[in-house]
Short mmCIF file of C-alpha atoms in Angstrom, two decimals:
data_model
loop_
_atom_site.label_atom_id
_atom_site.label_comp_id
_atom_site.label_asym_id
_atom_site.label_seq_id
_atom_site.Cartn_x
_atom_site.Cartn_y
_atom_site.Cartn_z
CA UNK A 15 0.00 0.00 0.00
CA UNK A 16 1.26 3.61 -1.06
CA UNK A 17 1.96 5.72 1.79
CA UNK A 18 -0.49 8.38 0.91
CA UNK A 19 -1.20 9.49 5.03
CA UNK A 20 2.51 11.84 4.39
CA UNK A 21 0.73 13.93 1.60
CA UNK A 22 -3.31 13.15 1.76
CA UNK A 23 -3.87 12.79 5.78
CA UNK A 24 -4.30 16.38 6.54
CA UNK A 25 -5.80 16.49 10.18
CA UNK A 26 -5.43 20.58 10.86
CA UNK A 27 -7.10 21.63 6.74
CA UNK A 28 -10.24 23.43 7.74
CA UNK A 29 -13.10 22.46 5.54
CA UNK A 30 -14.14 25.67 3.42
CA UNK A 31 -18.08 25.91 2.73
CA UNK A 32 -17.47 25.24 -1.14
CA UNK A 33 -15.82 22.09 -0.57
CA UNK A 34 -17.86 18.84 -1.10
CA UNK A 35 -17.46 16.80 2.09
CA UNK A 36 -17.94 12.93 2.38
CA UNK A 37 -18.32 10.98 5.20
CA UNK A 38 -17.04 6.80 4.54
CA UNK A 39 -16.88 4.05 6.73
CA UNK A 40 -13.53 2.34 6.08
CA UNK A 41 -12.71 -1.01 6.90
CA UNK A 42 -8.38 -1.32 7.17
CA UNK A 43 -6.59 -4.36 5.76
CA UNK A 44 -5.31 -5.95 9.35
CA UNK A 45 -2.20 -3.91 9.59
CA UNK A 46 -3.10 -0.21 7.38
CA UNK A 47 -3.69 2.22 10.16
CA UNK A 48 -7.11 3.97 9.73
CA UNK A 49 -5.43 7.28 8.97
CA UNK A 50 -3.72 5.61 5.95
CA UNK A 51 -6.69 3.68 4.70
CA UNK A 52 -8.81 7.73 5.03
CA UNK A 53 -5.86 8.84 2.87
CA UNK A 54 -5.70 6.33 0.62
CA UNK A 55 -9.83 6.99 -0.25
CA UNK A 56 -9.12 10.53 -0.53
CA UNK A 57 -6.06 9.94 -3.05
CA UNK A 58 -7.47 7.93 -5.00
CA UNK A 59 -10.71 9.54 -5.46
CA UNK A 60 -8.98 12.73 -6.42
CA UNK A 61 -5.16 13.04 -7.62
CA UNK A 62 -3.58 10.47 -5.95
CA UNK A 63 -2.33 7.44 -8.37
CA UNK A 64 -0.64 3.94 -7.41
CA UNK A 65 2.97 5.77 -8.39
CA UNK A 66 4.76 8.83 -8.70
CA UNK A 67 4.84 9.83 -12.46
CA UNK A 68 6.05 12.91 -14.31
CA UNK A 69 3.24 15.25 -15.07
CA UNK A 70 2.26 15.07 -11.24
CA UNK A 71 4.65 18.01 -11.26
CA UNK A 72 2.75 19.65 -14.73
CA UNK A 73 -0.15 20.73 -12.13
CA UNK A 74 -0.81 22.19 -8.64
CA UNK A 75 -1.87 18.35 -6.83
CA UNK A 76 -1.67 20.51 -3.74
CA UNK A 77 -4.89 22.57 -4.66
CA UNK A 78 -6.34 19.81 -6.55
CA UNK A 79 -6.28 16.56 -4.11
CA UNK A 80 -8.92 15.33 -1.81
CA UNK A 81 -7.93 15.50 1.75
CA UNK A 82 -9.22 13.11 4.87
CA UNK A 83 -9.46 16.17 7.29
CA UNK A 84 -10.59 14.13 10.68
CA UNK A 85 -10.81 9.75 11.52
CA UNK A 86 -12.97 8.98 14.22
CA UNK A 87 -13.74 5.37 15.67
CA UNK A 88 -17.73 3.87 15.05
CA UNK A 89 -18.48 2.82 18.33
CA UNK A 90 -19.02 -0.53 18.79
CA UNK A 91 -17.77 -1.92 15.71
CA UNK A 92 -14.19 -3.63 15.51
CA UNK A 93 -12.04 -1.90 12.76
CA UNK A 94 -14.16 0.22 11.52
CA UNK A 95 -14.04 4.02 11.42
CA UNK A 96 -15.60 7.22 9.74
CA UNK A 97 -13.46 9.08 7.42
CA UNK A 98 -13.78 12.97 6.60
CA UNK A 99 -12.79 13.57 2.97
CA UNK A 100 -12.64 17.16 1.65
CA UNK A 101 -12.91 17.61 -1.80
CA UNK A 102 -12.39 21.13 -3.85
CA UNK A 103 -14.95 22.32 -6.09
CA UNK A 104 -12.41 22.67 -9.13
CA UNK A 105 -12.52 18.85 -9.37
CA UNK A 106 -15.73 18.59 -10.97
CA UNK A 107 -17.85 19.62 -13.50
CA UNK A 108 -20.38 21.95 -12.80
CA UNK A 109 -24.50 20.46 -13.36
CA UNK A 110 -22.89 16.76 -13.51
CA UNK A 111 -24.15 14.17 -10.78
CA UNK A 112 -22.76 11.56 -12.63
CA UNK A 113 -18.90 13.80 -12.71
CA UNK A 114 -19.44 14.35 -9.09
CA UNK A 115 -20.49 10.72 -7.85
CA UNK A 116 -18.11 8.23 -10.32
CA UNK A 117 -15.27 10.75 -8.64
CA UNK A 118 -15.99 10.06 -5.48
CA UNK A 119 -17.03 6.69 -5.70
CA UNK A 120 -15.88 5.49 -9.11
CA UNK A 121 -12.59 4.18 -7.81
CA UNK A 122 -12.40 3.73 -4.41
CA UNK A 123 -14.41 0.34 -3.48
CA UNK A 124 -12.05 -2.01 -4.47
CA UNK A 125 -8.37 -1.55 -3.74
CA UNK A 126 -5.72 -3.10 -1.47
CA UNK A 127 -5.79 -0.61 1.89
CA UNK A 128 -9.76 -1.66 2.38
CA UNK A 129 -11.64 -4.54 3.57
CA UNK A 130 -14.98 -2.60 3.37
CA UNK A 131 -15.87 0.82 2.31
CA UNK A 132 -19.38 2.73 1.99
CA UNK A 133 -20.18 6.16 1.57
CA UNK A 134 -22.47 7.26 4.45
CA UNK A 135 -22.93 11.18 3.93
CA UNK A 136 -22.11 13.55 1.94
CA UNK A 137 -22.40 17.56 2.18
CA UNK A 138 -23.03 19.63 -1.30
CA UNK A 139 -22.25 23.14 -1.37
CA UNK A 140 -25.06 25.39 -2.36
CA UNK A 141 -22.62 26.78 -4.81
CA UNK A 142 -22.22 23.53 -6.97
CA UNK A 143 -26.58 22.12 -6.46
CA UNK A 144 -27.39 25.57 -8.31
CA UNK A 145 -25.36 24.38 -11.26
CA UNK A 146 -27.75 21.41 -11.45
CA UNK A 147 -30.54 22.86 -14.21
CA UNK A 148 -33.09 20.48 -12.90
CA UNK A 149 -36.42 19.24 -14.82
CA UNK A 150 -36.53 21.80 -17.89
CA UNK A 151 -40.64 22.03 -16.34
CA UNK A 152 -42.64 21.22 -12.80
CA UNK A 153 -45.46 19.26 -11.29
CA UNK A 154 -48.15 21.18 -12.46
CA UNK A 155 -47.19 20.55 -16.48
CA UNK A 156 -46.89 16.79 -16.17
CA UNK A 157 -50.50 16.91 -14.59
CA UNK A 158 -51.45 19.32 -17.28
CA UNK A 159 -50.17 16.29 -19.65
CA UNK A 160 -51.21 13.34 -17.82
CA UNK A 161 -54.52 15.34 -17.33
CA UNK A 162 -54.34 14.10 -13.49
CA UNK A 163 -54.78 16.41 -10.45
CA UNK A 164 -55.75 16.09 -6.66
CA UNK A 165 -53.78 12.89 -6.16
CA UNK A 166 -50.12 11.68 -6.35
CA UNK A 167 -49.19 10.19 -9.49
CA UNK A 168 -48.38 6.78 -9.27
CA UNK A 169 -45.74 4.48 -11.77
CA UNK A 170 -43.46 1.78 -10.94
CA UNK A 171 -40.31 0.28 -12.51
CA UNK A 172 -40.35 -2.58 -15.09
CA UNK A 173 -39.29 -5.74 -13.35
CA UNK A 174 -37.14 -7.84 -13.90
CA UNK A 175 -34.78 -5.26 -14.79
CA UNK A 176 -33.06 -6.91 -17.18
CA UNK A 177 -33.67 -10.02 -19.95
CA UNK A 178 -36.98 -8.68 -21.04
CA UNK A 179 -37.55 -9.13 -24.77
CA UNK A 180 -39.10 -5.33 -26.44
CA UNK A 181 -42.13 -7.11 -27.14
CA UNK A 182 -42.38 -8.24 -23.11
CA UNK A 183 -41.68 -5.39 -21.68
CA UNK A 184 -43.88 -3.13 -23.94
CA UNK A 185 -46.47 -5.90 -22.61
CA UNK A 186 -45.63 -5.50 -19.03
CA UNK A 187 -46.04 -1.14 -19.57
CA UNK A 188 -48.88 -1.76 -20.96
CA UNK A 189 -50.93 -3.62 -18.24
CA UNK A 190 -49.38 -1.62 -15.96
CA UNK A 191 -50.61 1.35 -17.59
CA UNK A 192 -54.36 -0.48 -18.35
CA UNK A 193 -54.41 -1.13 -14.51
CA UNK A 194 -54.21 2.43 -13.68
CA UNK A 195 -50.72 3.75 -13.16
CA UNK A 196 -49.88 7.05 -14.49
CA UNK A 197 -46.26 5.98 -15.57
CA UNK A 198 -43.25 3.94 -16.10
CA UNK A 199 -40.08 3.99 -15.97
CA UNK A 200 -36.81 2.33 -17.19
CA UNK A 201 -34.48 1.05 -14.60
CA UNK A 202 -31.31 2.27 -14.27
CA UNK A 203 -29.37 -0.65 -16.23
CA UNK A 204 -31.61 -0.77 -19.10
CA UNK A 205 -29.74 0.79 -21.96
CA UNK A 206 -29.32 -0.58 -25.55
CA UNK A 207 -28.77 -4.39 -24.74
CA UNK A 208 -28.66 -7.16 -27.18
CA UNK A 209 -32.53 -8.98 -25.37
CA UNK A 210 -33.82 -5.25 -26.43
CA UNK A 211 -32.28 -3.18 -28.43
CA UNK A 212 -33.49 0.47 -28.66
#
């Protein structure tokens, strides 16, 4: 394991309002102290790679790099902590959920310092959620659409997720449809797969 606690452990940084802050529970490999497993999550879910290589010194990793501010020990589990990551706002694109979370969480689940890992909280500046555009329209103009008002709409997800032929699952939004749901919707896996191809 990297020593990444001498650059990426950074116990006095105080956390500025427009940094994103997450909150995981590490696990340590038997032997990683919990400072160096924090680090380690914070490295490599910013600047931090397995080695030293040339263009780190092409770019300020200083300003750049995550930092695990602040360990602290989850009572009465064995080896298992809460670690305080600090992340600038330069590292991601502005409006992109998807930017923000496969940064933070991309790359981090599965590497060598860790038994277990899980993102528990997470803190947004108000700065960055006003770059997210949001639906282009409200509530009030999918009623107007759906021609439904003075109730909560109700839909579901397609289930199974996955292995439906276009035929089935056109069968399955019908009926739900027919038995009185408002919607549908796609799950998050279905894309363009070979059993239904868009």
């Amino acid at each position: 394991v990297k020593d990444y606690k001498l650059t990426y452990y950074t116990p006095d940084y105080e956390t500025k309002d427009t940094d994103i802050l997450a909150a995981f529970r590490v696990t340590p490999q038997p032997g990683v102290p919990p400072e160096e497993a924090g680090a380690a999550v914070a490295a490599e879910s910013s600047t931090g790679t397995w080695t030293t290589v040339w263009t780190d010194g092409l770019t300020s990793l200083d300003r750049y790099k995550g930092r695990c501010y602040h360990i602290e020990v989850v009572v009465g589990e064995e080896n298992q902590y809460i670690a305080y990551v600090a992340y600038p706002l330069d590292l991601f694109e502005e409006g992109s959920v998807t930017n923000m979370f496969t940064s933070i969480v991309g790359n981090v689940f599965g590497f060598k310092a860790l038994r277990a890992l899980r993102l528990e909280d997470l803190r947004i500046p108000t700065s960055y959620s006003k770059t997210f555009q949001g639906p282009p329209h409200g509530i009030q103009v999918e009623r107007d659409k759906l021609n439904k008002y003075g109730r909560p709409l109700l839909g579901c997800t397609i289930k199974p997720k996955l292995g439906l032929s276009a035929k089935n699952y056109g069968r399955a939004v019908y009926e739900c449809l027919r038995g009185g749901l408002d919607f549908t919707k796609d799950d998050e896996n279905v894309n363009s797969q070979p059993f239904m191809r868009w």
